PDB file of C-alpha atoms in Angstrom:
ATOM      1  CA  MET A   1       7.389  -2.531 -30.188  1.00 56.00           C
ATOM      2  CA  GLN A   2       6.505  -0.010 -28.213  1.00 55.00           C
ATOM      3  CA  GLN A   3       8.562   1.076 -25.111  1.00 57.00           C
ATOM      4  CA  PRO A   4       8.029   2.486 -22.293  1.00 57.00           C
ATOM      5  CA  THR A   5       9.116   6.035 -21.304  1.00 57.00           C
ATOM      6  CA  LEU A   6       9.696   7.655 -18.142  1.00 55.00           C
ATOM      7  CA  PHE A   7       6.954   9.817 -17.691  1.00 54.00           C
ATOM      8  CA  GLY A   8       4.744   7.589 -19.855  1.00 52.00           C
ATOM      9  CA  HIS A   9       3.965   4.595 -17.587  1.00 49.00           C
ATOM     10  CA  GLU A  10       0.272   4.733 -16.155  1.00 54.00           C
ATOM     11  CA  GLY A  11      -0.526   1.087 -15.702  1.00 54.00           C
ATOM     12  CA  GLN A  12      -3.692  -0.386 -15.296  1.00 54.00           C
ATOM     13  CA  PRO A  13      -6.726   1.226 -13.509  1.00 50.00           C
ATOM     14  CA  ALA A  14      -6.355   0.238  -9.881  1.00 49.00           C
ATOM     15  CA  GLU A  15     -10.002  -1.398 -10.360  1.00 54.00           C
ATOM     16  CA  THR A  16      -8.281  -4.021 -12.055  1.00 55.00           C
ATOM     17  CA  VAL A  17      -6.841  -5.634  -9.070  1.00 70.00           C
ATOM     18  CA  ASP A  18      -8.196  -6.420  -5.731  1.00 88.00           C
ATOM     19  CA  VAL A  19      -7.524  -3.254  -3.638  1.00 94.00           C
ATOM     20  CA  ALA A  20      -6.975  -5.281  -0.637  1.00 94.00           C
ATOM     21  CA  ARG A  21      -4.305  -7.138  -2.072  1.00 95.00           C
ATOM     22  CA  LEU A  22      -2.378  -4.068  -2.944  1.00 96.00           C
ATOM     23  CA  ILE A  23      -3.191  -2.543   0.441  1.00 96.00           C
ATOM     24  CA  LEU A  24      -1.790  -6.040   2.148  1.00 96.00           C
ATOM     25  CA  HIS A  25       1.220  -6.216  -0.168  1.00 96.00           C
ATOM     26  CA  ALA A  26       1.938  -2.197   0.417  1.00 96.00           C
ATOM     27  CA  LEU A  27       2.044  -2.803   4.181  1.00 97.00           C
ATOM     28  CA  GLY A  28       3.945  -6.081   3.981  1.00 96.00           C
ATOM     29  CA  ASP A  29       6.367  -4.465   2.092  1.00 96.00           C
ATOM     30  CA  PHE A  30       6.678  -1.385   4.682  1.00 96.00           C
ATOM     31  CA  GLN A  31       7.486  -3.710   7.485  1.00 96.00           C
ATOM     32  CA  ALA A  32       9.955  -6.081   5.436  1.00 95.00           C
ATOM     33  CA  ARG A  33      12.080  -2.682   5.026  1.00 94.00           C
ATOM     34  CA  GLY A  34      12.190  -2.744   8.953  1.00 94.00           C
ATOM     35  CA  LYS A  35       9.854  -0.261   9.839  1.00 95.00           C
ATOM     36  CA  VAL A  36       7.429  -0.522  12.541  1.00 94.00           C
ATOM     37  CA  LEU A  37       4.024  -0.560  11.543  1.00 95.00           C
ATOM     38  CA  ALA A  38       1.432  -2.095  14.303  1.00 95.00           C
ATOM     39  CA  GLY A  39       0.208   0.001  16.784  1.00 93.00           C
ATOM     40  CA  ARG A  40       1.523   3.563  15.498  1.00 94.00           C
ATOM     41  CA  GLU A  41      -0.298   6.344  14.128  1.00 95.00           C
ATOM     42  CA  LEU A  42       1.356   6.790  10.919  1.00 95.00           C
ATOM     43  CA  PRO A  43       0.568   9.767   8.444  1.00 94.00           C
ATOM     44  CA  LEU A  44      -0.583   8.346   5.222  1.00 94.00           C
ATOM     45  CA  ASP A  45       2.409  10.041   3.498  1.00 93.00           C
ATOM     46  CA  ARG A  46       4.635   7.578   5.357  1.00 94.00           C
ATOM     47  CA  LEU A  47       2.697   4.604   3.557  1.00 95.00           C
ATOM     48  CA  ARG A  48       2.659   6.357   0.205  1.00 95.00           C
ATOM     49  CA  GLY A  49       6.119   4.883  -0.790  1.00 94.00           C
ATOM     50  CA  ALA A  50       4.872   1.109  -0.102  1.00 96.00           C
ATOM     51  CA  LEU A  51       1.546   1.890  -1.604  1.00 96.00           C
ATOM     52  CA  ARG A  52       3.693   3.212  -5.106  1.00 96.00           C
ATOM     53  CA  ARG A  53       5.804   0.012  -4.732  1.00 95.00           C
ATOM     54  CA  ALA A  54       2.818  -2.011  -4.363  1.00 95.00           C
ATOM     55  CA  ALA A  55       1.295  -0.427  -7.394  1.00 94.00           C
ATOM     56  CA  ASP A  56       4.276  -1.129  -9.404  1.00 94.00           C
ATOM     57  CA  SER A  57       4.586  -4.331  -8.405  1.00 91.00           C
ATOM     58  CA  LEU A  58       0.853  -5.286  -9.558  1.00 90.00           C
ATOM     59  CA  GLY A  59       1.288  -3.127 -12.588  1.00 91.00           C
ATOM     60  CA  VAL A  60      -1.850  -0.819 -11.751  1.00 92.00           C
ATOM     61  CA  ARG A  61      -2.250   2.777 -10.948  1.00 92.00           C
ATOM     62  CA  GLU A  62      -1.361   4.423  -7.507  1.00 93.00           C
ATOM     63  CA  LEU A  63      -4.606   4.728  -5.476  1.00 94.00           C
ATOM     64  CA  ASP A  64      -5.336   8.154  -4.809  1.00 94.00           C
ATOM     65  CA  ASP A  65      -5.719   9.294  -0.946  1.00 93.00           C
ATOM     66  CA  GLU A  66      -9.198   8.781  -0.531  1.00 94.00           C
ATOM     67  CA  ARG A  67      -9.347   5.462  -2.124  1.00 95.00           C
ATOM     68  CA  ALA A  68      -6.058   4.255   0.039  1.00 96.00           C
ATOM     69  CA  ALA A  69      -7.720   5.514   3.230  1.00 96.00           C
ATOM     70  CA  ALA A  70     -10.994   3.638   2.444  1.00 96.00           C
ATOM     71  CA  ALA A  71      -9.238   0.318   1.425  1.00 96.00           C
ATOM     72  CA  LEU A  72      -7.215   0.801   4.618  1.00 97.00           C
ATOM     73  CA  GLN A  73     -10.264   1.672   6.974  1.00 97.00           C
ATOM     74  CA  ALA A  74     -12.142  -1.524   5.321  1.00 96.00           C
ATOM     75  CA  LEU A  75      -9.163  -3.569   6.261  1.00 96.00           C
ATOM     76  CA  GLY A  76      -9.558  -2.564   9.823  1.00 96.00           C
ATOM     77  CA  ALA A  77      -7.274   0.205  10.031  1.00 97.00           C
ATOM     78  CA  ASN A  78      -8.090   3.524  12.007  1.00 97.00           C
ATOM     79  CA  VAL A  79      -7.999   6.174   9.471  1.00 97.00           C
ATOM     80  CA  ARG A  80      -8.541   9.709  10.831  1.00 96.00           C
ATOM     81  CA  ARG A  81      -8.900  12.921   8.541  1.00 94.00           C
ATOM     82  CA  VAL A  82      -6.661  15.785   9.650  1.00 92.00           C
ATOM     83  CA  PRO A  83      -7.487  19.321   8.264  1.00 90.00           C
ATOM     84  CA  SER A  84      -5.400  19.810   4.625  1.00 83.00           C
ATOM     85  CA  PHE A  85      -3.482  22.678   6.083  1.00 85.00           C
ATOM     86  CA  VAL A  86      -1.787  20.070   8.416  1.00 81.00           C
ATOM     87  CA  ALA A  87      -0.501  17.843   5.725  1.00 79.00           C
ATOM     88  CA  LYS A  88      -0.403  17.279   1.910  1.00 82.00           C
ATOM     89  CA  HIS A  89      -2.078  13.831   2.562  1.00 83.00           C
ATOM     90  CA  PRO A  90      -4.726  14.595   5.046  1.00 91.00           C
ATOM     91  CA  PHE A  91      -4.880  11.448   6.921  1.00 94.00           C
ATOM     92  CA  ARG A  92      -3.330   9.617   9.967  1.00 95.00           C
ATOM     93  CA  VAL A  93      -3.644   5.602   9.848  1.00 97.00           C
ATOM     94  CA  THR A  94      -3.265   3.617  12.739  1.00 97.00           C
ATOM     95  CA  VAL A  95      -2.954  -0.110  11.944  1.00 97.00           C
ATOM     96  CA  PRO A  96      -3.716  -2.795  14.493  1.00 97.00           C
ATOM     97  CA  ALA A  97      -1.321  -5.745  15.346  1.00 97.00           C
ATOM     98  CA  ASP A  98      -3.807  -8.228  13.446  1.00 97.00           C
ATOM     99  CA  LEU A  99      -3.687  -6.325  10.354  1.00 96.00           C
ATOM    100  CA  ALA A 100       0.276  -6.067  10.192  1.00 96.00           C
ATOM    101  CA  GLU A 101       0.424  -9.579  11.016  1.00 97.00           C
ATOM    102  CA  ARG A 102      -1.950 -10.477   8.278  1.00 96.00           C
ATOM    103  CA  ALA A 103       0.230  -8.060   5.779  1.00 96.00           C
ATOM    104  CA  ARG A 104       3.464  -9.492   6.785  1.00 96.00           C
ATOM    105  CA  LEU A 105       2.295 -13.393   6.048  1.00 96.00           C
ATOM    106  CA  PHE A 106       1.021 -11.994   3.126  1.00 95.00           C
ATOM    107  CA  ILE A 107       4.559 -10.391   1.786  1.00 93.00           C
ATOM    108  CA  GLN A 108       6.201 -13.258   3.241  1.00 92.00           C
ATOM    109  CA  LYS A 109       3.966 -15.788   1.026  1.00 92.00           C
ATOM    110  CA  ASN A 110       4.182 -13.740  -2.058  1.00 84.00           C
ATOM    111  CA  GLU A 111       8.070 -13.632  -2.027  1.00 78.00           C
ATOM    112  CA  THR A 112       8.459 -17.100  -1.436  1.00 72.00           C
ATOM    113  CA  ARG A 113       6.121 -18.088  -4.288  1.00 64.00           C
ATOM    114  CA  SER A 114       8.241 -15.442  -6.586  1.00 57.00           C
ATOM    115  CA  ASP A 115      11.477 -16.900  -5.378  1.00 51.00           C
ATOM    116  CA  VAL A 116      10.550 -20.311  -6.971  1.00 47.00           C
ATOM    117  CA  PRO A 117      11.932 -20.988 -10.326  1.00 50.00           C
ATOM    118  CA  GLU A 118       9.553 -22.095 -12.830  1.00 46.00           C
TER     119      GLU A 118
END
C-alpha cells in the first residue's frame, strides 16, 4: 500500500476534469467563505487559494495562471493581463454577477449532494 507524502501528492492532470467545473467550484468556494466576488476587480492571486482547494477537492493538479485565466475568460469573466513586474500572478479578474451567482449555486448544489449519507 502506497501512502501519500507531504510533498509527493500531485493528483491527476487537470485535463482529466472539466476545467469549467473546477473554476465554478473555486469561485463558489471563494464566495462561501464570505468574500465578495461579483463586480470586483481582483488580482488572480486572491483566487489562487480557492483554485488550489478546488483542485484538491477534485483530486487534480492545480491550474497554472495561463490556463486559469483562459478558463475564467471562457466562462465570461473579464480577465486583464498586467505587467509581470506588477504582480507574481499577472492577471486581474472581474467576475460578472451572473457568473458569481452560477458559481454560488454550483457550490451549494455540490455541498448538499455531499451532505446526503449513502
